[in-house]
Amino acid sequence: MPGFSQNKVLTLPSLALISALFLSACATTQDVATRTDGINDPYETQNRKVHAFNKGLDKNLIRPVAQGYGVVPVEIRNTVNNFSDNLSMPGVAVNSLLQGDLKGTGLATLRFVVNTTVGLGGLFDAASEFRIPDHETDFGETLAVWGVGEGAYIELPLFGPSTQRATAGLVVDFFTNPLTYSTIDGDDRIIPPTAAGVAALNDRERFGDSIDAVLYDSADSYAQSRQTYLQNRRFELGGNAGEGVDPYSADPYEDPYAQ
Amino acid sequence: MLNNLNRREFFVGTIAASLMLSRPAAALTEAGAKQLVDSVVSEVERVVTSGKSDSAVLRELEKLFVRYADVNIMAQYALGVDGRSASAAQKRAFSDAFTGYIARKYGKQFRDFIGGRVEVQSTRQIKAGYEVKTLAYLQGDGPFDVTFHVSDKSGRDKFFNIYIEGVNLLLTERTEIGAMLDKRGGDINAMIADLKSAG
């Protein structure tokens, strides 16, 4: 679809922003963790259905394909991951800016420039060779910095565990990333999501044992993936998470049988 | 191991060990907590690179877990609120089964640690003792943020929780044990039987 109309380019991100604000408004009202363990999951019944679907998809398609992809030499797989990471850098720069993290904006921009040029279009991670620190962020984190609550836990089809806030972020990132939708024309538009998909396959293979343990070896894979995701996400957002249980408060010596 | 030692070394070793055991435990210090993590890391490294068979490595890892972790309190926490109604015998049986389960579950990926290294980053005081933050550099991967919580409340310096990229072992296992109990309609004995083959 070359010649994607100028009008549409402008309206799509604004639509996304409106829907995101709506979603995050929901998120704040439902912010109270409904359970003592810091998990807010009012949609558990629906989420469990999506989880069953995702698990089937992983078992029948994603896992076997990832294992097949694992046969490809690691150097080539890393190249795809580098390429995909590099495409995400403009988005990281924008979100860092929105979070007031000027240093992060500068570093992400610098990484993008270095890897796109010296790194031959992002195939090689030259920036890391030059010791330019790498960081990741997304609009979900921006919302967290802006004080939006985490909202309810949601398991998304294909994307897996998420929260209302992270989902709103995902939607906004998709439409506003300078390199995903609005600035790329025609058939090339498929390149970033494809690269991201293949990179995700590589991660499925790399962390295969840990993912298998959660999905296939645990007594309740839904509860375990929810637990793991929320803890990890709150950890990554650091001090900005602001809600749920403080993971460092677990002190079994107080009362190991406490709820 | 025993047949490698001659009688005298064994005798001296026993005395030394009993002296160490009878010495009153000094209060846990920041340096002590870091030292404990360093010991765990170097011992695990020794075991995973020993070239022994998988089952021998897992047995060794289980021994290390018992030596360096406060297995008892970890098991109690994992059992959570259901532990209140458990009998003393059930708690003991659970603690034993839990030890083997943890060793199998976390030990079976031991090959990932070969050729890796763990660097202590910082230490700070927490309510029960000290938190030791480390970065784990695995072969071609990482670094991963691995944090140990160490306490002397068991009477000896031991770690009682590990966080990997923010994911808390105690909470993960409490979820897991809770789900296993739910599957068995809350029957602790049946869950313990399941746990013996899990992981």
mmCIF file of C-alpha atoms in Angstrom, chain B residues 42-148:
data_model
loop_
_atom_site.group_PDB
_atom_site.id
_atom_site.type_symbol
_atom_site.label_atom_id
_atom_site.label_comp_id
_atom_site.label_asym_id
_atom_site.label_seq_id
_atom_site.Cartn_x
_atom_site.Cartn_y
_atom_site.Cartn_z
ATOM 1 C CA SER B 42 32.207 -20.953 43.863
ATOM 2 C CA GLU B 43 30.827 -24.241 45.218
ATOM 3 C CA VAL B 44 28.138 -24.376 42.535
ATOM 4 C CA GLU B 45 30.775 -23.655 39.918
ATOM 5 C CA ARG B 46 32.969 -26.451 41.258
ATOM 6 C CA VAL B 47 30.083 -28.934 41.117
ATOM 7 C CA VAL B 48 28.757 -28.025 37.660
ATOM 8 C CA THR B 49 32.218 -28.163 36.107
ATOM 9 C CA SER B 50 33.183 -31.395 37.876
ATOM 10 C CA GLY B 51 32.283 -33.453 34.812
ATOM 11 C CA LYS B 52 30.311 -35.907 36.937
ATOM 12 C CA SER B 53 27.155 -37.578 35.702
ATOM 13 C CA ASP B 54 23.910 -35.595 35.749
ATOM 14 C CA SER B 55 22.512 -37.519 38.703
ATOM 15 C CA ALA B 56 25.733 -37.073 40.702
ATOM 16 C CA VAL B 57 25.735 -33.329 39.972
ATOM 17 C CA LEU B 58 22.118 -33.046 41.095
ATOM 18 C CA ARG B 59 22.901 -34.904 44.320
ATOM 19 C CA GLU B 60 25.826 -32.558 45.000
ATOM 20 C CA LEU B 61 23.667 -29.504 44.281
ATOM 21 C CA GLU B 62 21.054 -30.765 46.723
ATOM 22 C CA LYS B 63 23.753 -31.042 49.402
ATOM 23 C CA LEU B 64 24.874 -27.478 48.678
ATOM 24 C CA PHE B 65 21.293 -26.290 48.907
ATOM 25 C CA VAL B 66 20.918 -27.898 52.341
ATOM 26 C CA ARG B 67 24.225 -26.450 53.498
ATOM 27 C CA TYR B 68 23.792 -22.874 52.309
ATOM 28 C CA ALA B 69 20.023 -22.327 52.307
ATOM 29 C CA ASP B 70 17.608 -22.132 55.202
ATOM 30 C CA VAL B 71 15.600 -24.967 53.692
ATOM 31 C CA ASN B 72 13.284 -25.202 56.663
ATOM 32 C CA ILE B 73 12.004 -21.624 56.539
ATOM 33 C CA MET B 74 11.803 -21.718 52.729
ATOM 34 C CA ALA B 75 9.661 -24.851 52.865
ATOM 35 C CA GLN B 76 7.415 -23.318 55.505
ATOM 36 C CA TYR B 77 6.938 -20.174 53.437
ATOM 37 C CA ALA B 78 6.206 -22.186 50.278
ATOM 38 C CA LEU B 79 3.568 -24.196 52.130
ATOM 39 C CA GLY B 80 2.072 -20.915 53.268
ATOM 40 C CA VAL B 81 -1.232 -20.723 55.045
ATOM 41 C CA ASP B 82 -1.879 -24.444 54.506
ATOM 42 C CA GLY B 83 1.062 -25.127 56.796
ATOM 43 C CA ARG B 84 -0.951 -24.010 59.808
ATOM 44 C CA SER B 85 -3.079 -27.133 59.745
ATOM 45 C CA ALA B 86 -0.198 -29.514 58.917
ATOM 46 C CA SER B 87 1.097 -31.905 61.573
ATOM 47 C CA ALA B 88 4.754 -31.844 62.615
ATOM 48 C CA ALA B 89 5.335 -35.091 60.686
ATOM 49 C CA GLN B 90 3.715 -33.621 57.577
ATOM 50 C CA LYS B 91 5.876 -30.502 57.852
ATOM 51 C CA ARG B 92 9.005 -32.643 58.082
ATOM 52 C CA ALA B 93 7.963 -34.811 55.152
ATOM 53 C CA PHE B 94 7.135 -31.701 53.158
ATOM 54 C CA SER B 95 10.455 -30.054 53.959
ATOM 55 C CA ASP B 96 12.344 -33.164 52.791
ATOM 56 C CA ALA B 97 10.331 -33.486 49.593
ATOM 57 C CA PHE B 98 10.672 -29.737 48.953
ATOM 58 C CA THR B 99 14.479 -29.914 49.257
ATOM 59 C CA GLY B 100 14.776 -32.593 46.592
ATOM 60 C CA TYR B 101 12.240 -30.844 44.390
ATOM 61 C CA ILE B 102 14.085 -27.491 44.491
ATOM 62 C CA ALA B 103 17.414 -29.173 43.776
ATOM 63 C CA ARG B 104 15.986 -31.022 40.748
ATOM 64 C CA LYS B 105 14.000 -28.076 39.407
ATOM 65 C CA TYR B 106 16.737 -25.457 39.622
ATOM 66 C CA GLY B 107 19.638 -27.869 39.263
ATOM 67 C CA LYS B 108 18.637 -29.493 36.004
ATOM 68 C CA GLN B 109 19.610 -26.429 34.005
ATOM 69 C CA PHE B 110 23.082 -26.541 35.536
ATOM 70 C CA ARG B 111 24.803 -26.712 32.146
ATOM 71 C CA ASP B 112 23.760 -23.104 31.539
ATOM 72 C CA PHE B 113 26.115 -22.073 34.330
ATOM 73 C CA ILE B 114 29.209 -23.722 32.880
ATOM 74 C CA GLY B 115 31.609 -21.031 31.735
ATOM 75 C CA GLY B 116 29.569 -18.284 33.353
ATOM 76 C CA ARG B 117 30.492 -15.991 36.214
ATOM 77 C CA VAL B 118 28.692 -14.181 38.983
ATOM 78 C CA GLU B 119 29.824 -10.778 40.239
ATOM 79 C CA VAL B 120 28.645 -9.318 43.528
ATOM 80 C CA GLN B 121 27.461 -5.741 42.928
ATOM 81 C CA SER B 122 26.199 -4.418 46.219
ATOM 82 C CA THR B 123 24.978 -5.368 49.661
ATOM 83 C CA ARG B 124 22.391 -3.697 51.861
ATOM 84 C CA GLN B 125 20.617 -4.414 55.097
ATOM 85 C CA ILE B 126 17.058 -5.753 55.040
ATOM 86 C CA LYS B 127 14.785 -6.686 57.898
ATOM 87 C CA ALA B 128 15.833 -10.316 58.207
ATOM 88 C CA GLY B 129 19.512 -9.765 57.389
ATOM 89 C CA TYR B 130 21.246 -8.670 54.198
ATOM 90 C CA GLU B 131 20.476 -8.441 50.517
ATOM 91 C CA VAL B 132 23.342 -9.274 48.158
ATOM 92 C CA LYS B 133 22.861 -8.143 44.563
ATOM 93 C CA THR B 134 24.848 -9.916 41.871
ATOM 94 C CA LEU B 135 25.060 -9.973 38.107
ATOM 95 C CA ALA B 136 25.239 -13.388 36.474
ATOM 96 C CA TYR B 137 27.041 -13.524 33.139
ATOM 97 C CA LEU B 138 26.180 -16.765 31.414
ATOM 98 C CA GLN B 139 27.820 -18.086 28.288
ATOM 99 C CA GLY B 140 26.678 -15.710 25.554
ATOM 100 C CA ASP B 141 23.810 -14.384 27.664
ATOM 101 C CA GLY B 142 22.985 -11.912 30.326
ATOM 102 C CA PRO B 143 23.944 -10.291 32.522
ATOM 103 C CA PHE B 144 21.008 -11.319 34.663
ATOM 104 C CA ASP B 145 20.206 -9.643 37.937
ATOM 105 C CA VAL B 146 20.382 -12.282 40.679
ATOM 106 C CA THR B 147 19.763 -11.209 44.258
ATOM 107 C CA PHE B 148 20.259 -13.278 47.403
#
